[in-house]
Structures are given as C-alpha cells and as structure tokens.
C-alpha cells in the first residue's frame, strides 16, 4: 500500500487482512488512528461538533469552568479555546457568562443539548463497529493506550 493510502483501507476490508498483517505495529497504530479519527470526525460533524468541542464538553461535564481553565485542560491556547467555545455556543452546546467577581473571566457551562451530544459521542465511540466498538475489551484497550501515551510522553520529556 502506497504512502497516503491509509484511509482507503476502510473502503476495501476484503483486501486488507494479508497486507496489513505484515505491517510493523507503529504503522498499524498510525493507520488505525487516522481511520478512526476520520470516521469520528464525520460523526461529530453531523452533530455540529469537532474533536476540540468534544474534549471541551468532556471537561464541562462535571460543572462550569473558566475559559482559561478549559484551555489548560485541553492543552490549547486561549485563542484556540475562545474559537472552540464560540463554535459550541453557536451550536447551543454551551453558554458563556461573565464572572460576577472578575469581569475579565468568562465562565462556560454545558447545556442540556451539549450533554446529549457528549453522551451520544461517548456511546458511538464505545459501541459503533466503525469506531472502537470492534475492540473486544474497550476498557483494556483504553488502559493500554493511556499507558502507551504516558510512556511515550515520559520518554520524550526526559
């Protein structure tokens, strides 16, 4: 398979097995990430969301947060978070308000529509055969990914 043909994998499942079985694990992980990301991106777009919006809603699920706090949690700049919140606000997924004690501070709260969208996205991720529903043990898979990311991040930081 030529470089850049990874997304075509999803369109030819009958031809994938033999070729893919010979790939190194790093390549498998990279292609799987791109294929799943594209499919999840399409799912989210159909609900007026982006990956950035989804992670923002995730961090708002337990209660309101400041825009700055969300930027830190999502590991993006304040400007990027501002655009993400603006998009979520226009879509009815969040509401913004000024802090009564500090007018420079913006508080962001998830709406019922945002909570429904987050619930649907989480369910789709776990149960859809085209996303991660094909994984035999979802929780084990998540733990393995977290361990991999933590190890890679620690190694990179050293």
Short mmCIF file of N, CA and C in Angstrom, two decimals:
data_model
loop_
_atom_site.label_atom_id
_atom_site.label_comp_id
_atom_site.label_asym_id
_atom_site.label_seq_id
_atom_site.Cartn_x
_atom_site.Cartn_y
_atom_site.Cartn_z
N UNK A 1 0.85 -1.16 0.00
CA UNK A 1 0.00 0.00 0.00
C UNK A 1 0.90 1.23 0.00
N UNK A 2 0.63 2.16 -0.86
CA UNK A 2 1.44 3.36 -1.01
C UNK A 2 1.19 4.32 0.14
N UNK A 3 2.18 5.15 0.42
CA UNK A 3 2.05 6.17 1.45
C UNK A 3 0.84 7.05 1.13
N UNK A 4 0.02 7.35 2.13
CA UNK A 4 -1.15 8.20 1.93
C UNK A 4 -2.41 7.43 1.59
N UNK A 5 -2.30 6.11 1.40
CA UNK A 5 -3.47 5.30 1.05
C UNK A 5 -4.18 4.73 2.27
N UNK A 6 -3.80 5.16 3.47
CA UNK A 6 -4.33 4.56 4.69
C UNK A 6 -5.84 4.66 4.78
N UNK A 7 -6.41 5.79 4.38
CA UNK A 7 -7.85 5.95 4.50
C UNK A 7 -8.60 5.05 3.54
N UNK A 8 -7.93 4.61 2.48
CA UNK A 8 -8.56 3.68 1.54
C UNK A 8 -8.77 2.32 2.18
N UNK A 9 -8.06 2.03 3.25
CA UNK A 9 -8.18 0.75 3.95
C UNK A 9 -9.63 0.49 4.33
N UNK A 10 -10.31 1.50 4.82
CA UNK A 10 -11.69 1.33 5.26
C UNK A 10 -12.64 0.99 4.12
N UNK A 11 -12.25 1.27 2.90
CA UNK A 11 -13.12 1.04 1.76
C UNK A 11 -12.86 -0.31 1.08
N UNK A 12 -11.87 -1.06 1.53
CA UNK A 12 -11.54 -2.36 0.93
C UNK A 12 -11.26 -3.41 2.01
N UNK A 13 -12.21 -3.64 2.89
CA UNK A 13 -11.94 -4.57 4.00
C UNK A 13 -11.58 -5.98 3.54
N UNK A 14 -12.05 -6.40 2.40
CA UNK A 14 -11.75 -7.75 1.92
C UNK A 14 -10.29 -7.90 1.49
N UNK A 15 -9.62 -6.80 1.20
CA UNK A 15 -8.23 -6.84 0.73
C UNK A 15 -7.23 -6.43 1.81
N UNK A 16 -7.70 -6.10 2.96
CA UNK A 16 -6.85 -5.53 3.99
C UNK A 16 -6.02 -6.56 4.74
N UNK A 17 -6.63 -7.65 5.18
CA UNK A 17 -6.01 -8.61 6.08
C UNK A 17 -4.59 -9.00 5.79
N UNK A 18 -4.32 -9.52 4.61
CA UNK A 18 -2.98 -10.03 4.29
C UNK A 18 -1.95 -8.92 4.29
N UNK A 19 -2.27 -7.81 3.68
CA UNK A 19 -1.32 -6.72 3.59
C UNK A 19 -1.04 -6.12 4.97
N UNK A 20 -2.08 -5.83 5.70
CA UNK A 20 -1.96 -5.18 7.00
C UNK A 20 -1.23 -6.07 8.01
N UNK A 21 -1.42 -7.36 7.95
CA UNK A 21 -0.79 -8.28 8.90
C UNK A 21 0.73 -8.20 8.86
N UNK A 22 1.28 -7.75 7.77
CA UNK A 22 2.73 -7.67 7.65
C UNK A 22 3.32 -6.35 8.14
N UNK A 23 2.47 -5.37 8.46
CA UNK A 23 2.96 -4.05 8.86
C UNK A 23 3.56 -4.07 10.26
N UNK A 24 4.53 -3.18 10.50
CA UNK A 24 5.04 -3.00 11.88
C UNK A 24 3.94 -2.40 12.77
N UNK A 25 4.02 -2.65 14.05
CA UNK A 25 3.00 -2.19 14.98
C UNK A 25 2.82 -0.68 14.96
N UNK A 26 3.90 0.06 14.86
CA UNK A 26 3.79 1.52 14.81
C UNK A 26 2.96 1.99 13.63
N UNK A 27 3.14 1.34 12.50
CA UNK A 27 2.36 1.67 11.31
C UNK A 27 0.89 1.32 11.52
N UNK A 28 0.63 0.17 12.13
CA UNK A 28 -0.75 -0.23 12.42
C UNK A 28 -1.43 0.82 13.30
N UNK A 29 -0.73 1.25 14.33
CA UNK A 29 -1.29 2.24 15.25
C UNK A 29 -1.58 3.56 14.52
N UNK A 30 -0.65 3.98 13.69
CA UNK A 30 -0.81 5.22 12.96
C UNK A 30 -2.01 5.17 12.01
N UNK A 31 -2.13 4.09 11.26
CA UNK A 31 -3.23 3.96 10.30
C UNK A 31 -4.56 3.83 11.04
N UNK A 32 -4.59 3.02 12.11
CA UNK A 32 -5.82 2.87 12.89
C UNK A 32 -6.27 4.23 13.43
N UNK A 33 -5.33 5.01 13.94
CA UNK A 33 -5.66 6.33 14.49
C UNK A 33 -6.27 7.22 13.42
N UNK A 34 -5.69 7.24 12.23
CA UNK A 34 -6.22 8.09 11.16
C UNK A 34 -7.60 7.64 10.69
N UNK A 35 -7.78 6.34 10.54
CA UNK A 35 -9.07 5.83 10.07
C UNK A 35 -10.17 6.13 11.09
N UNK A 36 -9.90 5.83 12.37
CA UNK A 36 -10.89 6.07 13.42
C UNK A 36 -11.13 7.57 13.57
N UNK A 37 -10.08 8.37 13.52
CA UNK A 37 -10.24 9.82 13.66
C UNK A 37 -11.14 10.38 12.57
N UNK A 38 -10.94 9.96 11.33
CA UNK A 38 -11.76 10.45 10.21
C UNK A 38 -13.22 10.05 10.39
N UNK A 39 -13.46 8.81 10.78
CA UNK A 39 -14.84 8.36 10.98
C UNK A 39 -15.50 9.10 12.14
N UNK A 40 -14.74 9.32 13.23
CA UNK A 40 -15.30 10.02 14.39
C UNK A 40 -15.52 11.50 14.04
N UNK A 41 -14.61 12.06 13.28
CA UNK A 41 -14.76 13.45 12.82
C UNK A 41 -16.06 13.60 12.03
N UNK A 42 -16.35 12.67 11.14
CA UNK A 42 -17.59 12.70 10.35
C UNK A 42 -18.81 12.58 11.26
N UNK A 43 -18.74 11.67 12.24
CA UNK A 43 -19.84 11.50 13.19
C UNK A 43 -20.08 12.80 13.96
N UNK A 44 -19.01 13.41 14.47
CA UNK A 44 -19.13 14.64 15.24
C UNK A 44 -19.67 15.79 14.39
N UNK A 45 -19.16 15.91 13.18
CA UNK A 45 -19.59 16.98 12.28
C UNK A 45 -21.10 16.91 12.03
N UNK A 46 -21.64 15.71 11.96
CA UNK A 46 -23.07 15.54 11.78
C UNK A 46 -23.88 16.04 12.96
N UNK A 47 -23.22 16.30 14.06
CA UNK A 47 -23.88 16.82 15.26
C UNK A 47 -23.39 18.22 15.62
N UNK A 48 -22.70 18.85 14.68
CA UNK A 48 -22.22 20.21 14.90
C UNK A 48 -21.05 20.30 15.85
N UNK A 49 -20.28 19.21 15.98
CA UNK A 49 -19.15 19.19 16.89
C UNK A 49 -17.84 18.94 16.16
N UNK A 50 -16.75 19.23 16.85
CA UNK A 50 -15.40 18.91 16.39
C UNK A 50 -14.73 18.11 17.51
N UNK A 51 -13.53 17.59 17.22
CA UNK A 51 -12.78 16.90 18.29
C UNK A 51 -12.52 17.86 19.44
N UNK A 52 -12.15 19.10 19.12
CA UNK A 52 -11.88 20.09 20.16
C UNK A 52 -13.14 20.37 20.98
N UNK A 53 -14.27 20.45 20.31
CA UNK A 53 -15.53 20.68 21.01
C UNK A 53 -15.89 19.52 21.91
N UNK A 54 -15.64 18.32 21.45
CA UNK A 54 -15.95 17.13 22.25
C UNK A 54 -15.12 17.10 23.54
N UNK A 55 -13.82 17.37 23.43
CA UNK A 55 -13.00 17.33 24.64
C UNK A 55 -13.37 18.49 25.57
N UNK A 56 -13.79 19.60 25.01
CA UNK A 56 -14.24 20.72 25.84
C UNK A 56 -15.51 20.34 26.60
N UNK A 57 -16.46 19.72 25.90
CA UNK A 57 -17.68 19.26 26.58
C UNK A 57 -17.35 18.24 27.66
N UNK A 58 -16.40 17.37 27.38
CA UNK A 58 -15.95 16.37 28.36
C UNK A 58 -15.50 17.07 29.65
N UNK A 59 -14.74 18.14 29.51
CA UNK A 59 -14.23 18.84 30.69
C UNK A 59 -15.31 19.69 31.38
N UNK A 60 -16.41 19.94 30.69
CA UNK A 60 -17.51 20.70 31.29
C UNK A 60 -18.57 19.80 31.92
N UNK A 61 -18.46 18.50 31.72
CA UNK A 61 -19.49 17.58 32.18
C UNK A 61 -19.69 17.64 33.70
N UNK A 62 -18.65 17.94 34.45
CA UNK A 62 -18.75 17.98 35.91
C UNK A 62 -19.12 19.35 36.45
N UNK A 63 -19.23 20.34 35.58
CA UNK A 63 -19.61 21.66 36.04
C UNK A 63 -18.92 22.76 35.25
N UNK A 64 -19.37 23.99 35.47
CA UNK A 64 -18.79 25.14 34.74
C UNK A 64 -17.30 25.31 35.02
N UNK A 65 -16.62 25.84 34.02
CA UNK A 65 -15.19 26.14 34.16
C UNK A 65 -14.91 27.46 33.45
N UNK A 66 -13.80 28.06 33.82
CA UNK A 66 -13.40 29.28 33.14
C UNK A 66 -12.79 28.93 31.78
N UNK A 67 -12.83 29.89 30.89
CA UNK A 67 -12.24 29.68 29.57
C UNK A 67 -10.75 29.35 29.70
N UNK A 68 -10.06 30.02 30.57
CA UNK A 68 -8.63 29.77 30.79
C UNK A 68 -8.39 28.36 31.29
N UNK A 69 -9.20 27.93 32.24
CA UNK A 69 -9.07 26.59 32.80
C UNK A 69 -9.29 25.54 31.70
N UNK A 70 -10.28 25.78 30.85
CA UNK A 70 -10.54 24.86 29.74
C UNK A 70 -9.35 24.80 28.78
N UNK A 71 -8.76 25.94 28.51
CA UNK A 71 -7.60 25.97 27.61
C UNK A 71 -6.47 25.12 28.17
N UNK A 72 -6.23 25.23 29.47
CA UNK A 72 -5.17 24.45 30.11
C UNK A 72 -5.51 22.96 30.05
N UNK A 73 -6.73 22.61 30.41
CA UNK A 73 -7.14 21.20 30.42
C UNK A 73 -7.09 20.57 29.02
N UNK A 74 -7.45 21.36 28.01
CA UNK A 74 -7.47 20.85 26.63
C UNK A 74 -6.13 21.01 25.93
N UNK A 75 -5.18 21.63 26.63
CA UNK A 75 -3.82 21.83 26.12
C UNK A 75 -3.79 22.61 24.81
N UNK A 76 -4.54 23.73 24.82
CA UNK A 76 -4.57 24.62 23.67
C UNK A 76 -4.37 26.05 24.16
N UNK A 77 -4.16 26.96 23.23
CA UNK A 77 -4.01 28.36 23.59
C UNK A 77 -5.36 28.96 23.96
N UNK A 78 -5.31 30.09 24.64
CA UNK A 78 -6.55 30.79 24.99
C UNK A 78 -7.33 31.16 23.74
N UNK A 79 -6.63 31.58 22.67
CA UNK A 79 -7.29 31.97 21.43
C UNK A 79 -8.01 30.78 20.79
N UNK A 80 -7.35 29.61 20.79
CA UNK A 80 -7.98 28.41 20.24
C UNK A 80 -9.21 28.03 21.04
N UNK A 81 -9.10 28.11 22.36
CA UNK A 81 -10.25 27.78 23.21
C UNK A 81 -11.37 28.78 22.98
N UNK A 82 -11.05 30.03 22.78
CA UNK A 82 -12.06 31.03 22.52
C UNK A 82 -12.87 30.67 21.27
N UNK A 83 -12.18 30.26 20.22
CA UNK A 83 -12.86 29.86 18.97
C UNK A 83 -13.70 28.60 19.18
N UNK A 84 -13.18 27.65 19.95
CA UNK A 84 -13.92 26.41 20.22
C UNK A 84 -15.19 26.72 20.99
N UNK A 85 -15.08 27.56 22.01
CA UNK A 85 -16.24 27.93 22.81
C UNK A 85 -17.26 28.70 21.97
N UNK A 86 -16.78 29.57 21.12
CA UNK A 86 -17.68 30.32 20.23
C UNK A 86 -18.48 29.37 19.35
N UNK A 87 -17.82 28.36 18.78
CA UNK A 87 -18.48 27.36 17.94
C UNK A 87 -19.51 26.57 18.76
N UNK A 88 -19.13 26.15 19.96
CA UNK A 88 -20.04 25.39 20.83
C UNK A 88 -21.23 26.24 21.25
N UNK A 89 -20.99 27.51 21.50
CA UNK A 89 -22.05 28.43 21.89
C UNK A 89 -23.06 28.61 20.74
N UNK A 90 -22.54 28.83 19.54
CA UNK A 90 -23.42 28.98 18.37
C UNK A 90 -24.26 27.73 18.13
N UNK A 91 -23.69 26.57 18.45
CA UNK A 91 -24.41 25.31 18.27
C UNK A 91 -25.35 24.96 19.42
N UNK A 92 -25.38 25.79 20.45
CA UNK A 92 -26.26 25.53 21.58
C UNK A 92 -25.74 24.50 22.57
N UNK A 93 -24.44 24.17 22.47
CA UNK A 93 -23.87 23.16 23.35
C UNK A 93 -23.36 23.72 24.67
N UNK A 94 -23.05 25.02 24.70
CA UNK A 94 -22.58 25.67 25.93
C UNK A 94 -23.19 27.07 26.02
N UNK A 95 -23.13 27.62 27.22
CA UNK A 95 -23.47 29.03 27.43
C UNK A 95 -22.30 29.66 28.17
N UNK A 96 -22.07 30.93 27.86
CA UNK A 96 -20.98 31.68 28.50
C UNK A 96 -21.57 32.79 29.34
N UNK A 97 -20.85 33.13 30.40
CA UNK A 97 -21.25 34.26 31.22
C UNK A 97 -20.00 34.87 31.85
N UNK A 98 -20.12 36.14 32.21
CA UNK A 98 -19.01 36.80 32.89
C UNK A 98 -19.07 36.48 34.37
N UNK A 99 -17.90 36.28 34.95
CA UNK A 99 -17.79 36.06 36.39
C UNK A 99 -18.22 37.34 37.10
N UNK A 100 -19.08 37.21 38.10
CA UNK A 100 -19.57 38.38 38.83
C UNK A 100 -18.45 39.10 39.58
N UNK A 101 -17.42 38.38 40.00
CA UNK A 101 -16.32 38.97 40.76
C UNK A 101 -15.18 39.48 39.89
N UNK A 102 -15.08 38.96 38.67
CA UNK A 102 -13.99 39.35 37.77
C UNK A 102 -14.52 39.36 36.34
N UNK A 103 -14.83 40.55 35.85
CA UNK A 103 -15.47 40.68 34.53
C UNK A 103 -14.57 40.21 33.39
N UNK A 104 -13.26 40.07 33.66
CA UNK A 104 -12.35 39.58 32.62
C UNK A 104 -12.46 38.07 32.47
N UNK A 105 -13.02 37.42 33.44
CA UNK A 105 -13.12 35.96 33.46
C UNK A 105 -14.45 35.52 32.86
N UNK A 106 -14.37 34.58 31.90
CA UNK A 106 -15.56 34.02 31.27
C UNK A 106 -15.79 32.62 31.81
N UNK A 107 -17.00 32.37 32.28
CA UNK A 107 -17.39 31.05 32.76
C UNK A 107 -18.18 30.35 31.66
N UNK A 108 -17.91 29.07 31.48
CA UNK A 108 -18.55 28.30 30.43
C UNK A 108 -19.27 27.13 31.07
N UNK A 109 -20.51 26.89 30.64
CA UNK A 109 -21.34 25.83 31.20
C UNK A 109 -21.95 25.02 30.07
N UNK A 110 -21.96 23.69 30.22
CA UNK A 110 -22.57 22.81 29.23
C UNK A 110 -24.09 22.94 29.33
N UNK A 111 -24.77 22.88 28.19
CA UNK A 111 -26.23 22.94 28.14
C UNK A 111 -26.78 21.51 28.06
N UNK A 112 -28.09 21.36 28.23
CA UNK A 112 -28.68 20.03 28.03
C UNK A 112 -28.39 19.47 26.62
N UNK A 113 -28.41 20.32 25.61
CA UNK A 113 -28.09 19.87 24.25
C UNK A 113 -26.64 19.42 24.16
N UNK A 114 -25.75 20.13 24.83
CA UNK A 114 -24.34 19.74 24.85
C UNK A 114 -24.13 18.43 25.58
N UNK A 115 -24.86 18.23 26.66
CA UNK A 115 -24.77 16.97 27.41
C UNK A 115 -25.28 15.80 26.56
N UNK A 116 -26.37 16.01 25.81
CA UNK A 116 -26.89 14.95 24.93
C UNK A 116 -25.87 14.62 23.84
N UNK A 117 -25.26 15.66 23.27
CA UNK A 117 -24.26 15.43 22.22
C UNK A 117 -23.05 14.67 22.76
N UNK A 118 -22.61 15.02 23.95
CA UNK A 118 -21.48 14.33 24.59
C UNK A 118 -21.83 12.86 24.87
N UNK A 119 -23.02 12.62 25.38
CA UNK A 119 -23.46 11.25 25.66
C UNK A 119 -23.51 10.43 24.37
N UNK A 120 -24.05 11.01 23.31
CA UNK A 120 -24.14 10.30 22.02
C UNK A 120 -22.75 10.00 21.48
N UNK A 121 -21.83 10.94 21.60
CA UNK A 121 -20.47 10.73 21.09
C UNK A 121 -19.75 9.65 21.89
N UNK A 122 -19.92 9.65 23.20
CA UNK A 122 -19.30 8.61 24.03
C UNK A 122 -19.87 7.23 23.69
N UNK A 123 -21.19 7.17 23.51
CA UNK A 123 -21.82 5.90 23.15
C UNK A 123 -21.34 5.42 21.78
N UNK A 124 -21.27 6.31 20.83
CA UNK A 124 -20.81 5.97 19.48
C UNK A 124 -19.38 5.43 19.53
N UNK A 125 -18.53 6.08 20.32
CA UNK A 125 -17.14 5.64 20.43
C UNK A 125 -17.06 4.21 20.95
N UNK A 126 -17.84 3.87 21.95
CA UNK A 126 -17.78 2.55 22.57
C UNK A 126 -18.49 1.46 21.77
N UNK A 127 -19.60 1.82 21.14
CA UNK A 127 -20.48 0.79 20.58
C UNK A 127 -20.44 0.64 19.07
N UNK A 128 -19.98 1.64 18.36
CA UNK A 128 -20.02 1.58 16.90
C UNK A 128 -18.97 0.63 16.35
N UNK A 129 -19.39 -0.25 15.48
CA UNK A 129 -18.45 -1.17 14.83
C UNK A 129 -17.46 -0.42 13.95
N UNK A 130 -17.81 0.79 13.51
CA UNK A 130 -16.89 1.54 12.65
C UNK A 130 -15.92 2.40 13.43
N UNK A 131 -16.10 2.50 14.73
CA UNK A 131 -15.14 3.22 15.56
C UNK A 131 -14.43 2.21 16.45
N UNK A 132 -14.60 2.31 17.75
CA UNK A 132 -13.89 1.41 18.66
C UNK A 132 -14.74 0.25 19.15
N UNK A 133 -15.99 0.16 18.69
CA UNK A 133 -16.84 -0.95 19.08
C UNK A 133 -16.31 -2.30 18.62
N UNK A 134 -15.44 -2.27 17.63
CA UNK A 134 -14.84 -3.52 17.13
C UNK A 134 -13.78 -4.06 18.08
N UNK A 135 -13.36 -3.27 19.05
CA UNK A 135 -12.35 -3.70 20.03
C UNK A 135 -13.03 -4.63 21.03
N UNK A 136 -12.43 -5.79 21.27
CA UNK A 136 -13.03 -6.81 22.15
C UNK A 136 -13.21 -6.32 23.59
N UNK A 137 -12.22 -5.67 24.14
CA UNK A 137 -12.29 -5.22 25.53
C UNK A 137 -11.94 -3.72 25.54
N UNK A 138 -12.97 -2.91 25.41
CA UNK A 138 -12.81 -1.45 25.30
C UNK A 138 -12.00 -0.87 26.46
N UNK A 139 -12.35 -1.21 27.68
CA UNK A 139 -11.66 -0.64 28.85
C UNK A 139 -10.18 -1.05 28.88
N UNK A 140 -9.89 -2.29 28.55
CA UNK A 140 -8.49 -2.74 28.49
C UNK A 140 -7.74 -1.99 27.39
N UNK A 141 -8.38 -1.82 26.25
CA UNK A 141 -7.78 -1.08 25.14
C UNK A 141 -7.46 0.35 25.57
N UNK A 142 -8.39 1.00 26.25
CA UNK A 142 -8.16 2.37 26.75
C UNK A 142 -6.97 2.40 27.71
N UNK A 143 -6.91 1.45 28.64
CA UNK A 143 -5.79 1.42 29.58
C UNK A 143 -4.46 1.25 28.86
N UNK A 144 -4.44 0.42 27.84
CA UNK A 144 -3.22 0.21 27.06
C UNK A 144 -2.81 1.48 26.33
N UNK A 145 -3.78 2.18 25.73
CA UNK A 145 -3.47 3.44 25.04
C UNK A 145 -2.94 4.48 26.03
N UNK A 146 -3.57 4.57 27.18
CA UNK A 146 -3.11 5.52 28.21
C UNK A 146 -1.69 5.20 28.64
N UNK A 147 -1.40 3.93 28.86
CA UNK A 147 -0.05 3.51 29.25
C UNK A 147 0.96 3.85 28.14
N UNK A 148 0.58 3.61 26.91
CA UNK A 148 1.45 3.91 25.77
C UNK A 148 1.74 5.41 25.69
N UNK A 149 0.70 6.22 25.80
CA UNK A 149 0.87 7.68 25.74
C UNK A 149 1.72 8.17 26.91
N UNK A 150 1.42 7.66 28.11
CA UNK A 150 2.20 8.07 29.29
C UNK A 150 3.67 7.71 29.14
N UNK A 151 3.93 6.51 28.65
CA UNK A 151 5.33 6.08 28.46
C UNK A 151 6.02 6.93 27.41
N UNK A 152 5.34 7.17 26.31
CA UNK A 152 5.93 7.96 25.22
C UNK A 152 6.15 9.41 25.67
N UNK A 153 5.22 9.94 26.45
CA UNK A 153 5.35 11.31 26.93
C UNK A 153 6.50 11.42 27.92
N UNK A 154 6.64 10.45 28.82
CA UNK A 154 7.73 10.44 29.79
C UNK A 154 9.07 10.33 29.07
N UNK A 155 9.16 9.45 28.09
CA UNK A 155 10.39 9.26 27.33
C UNK A 155 10.76 10.53 26.59
N UNK A 156 9.77 11.18 26.00
CA UNK A 156 10.01 12.41 25.24
C UNK A 156 10.47 13.54 26.15
N UNK A 157 9.90 13.60 27.35
CA UNK A 157 10.21 14.68 28.29
C UNK A 157 11.61 14.55 28.89
N UNK A 158 12.16 13.34 28.90
CA UNK A 158 13.47 13.12 29.51
C UNK A 158 14.60 13.78 28.77
#
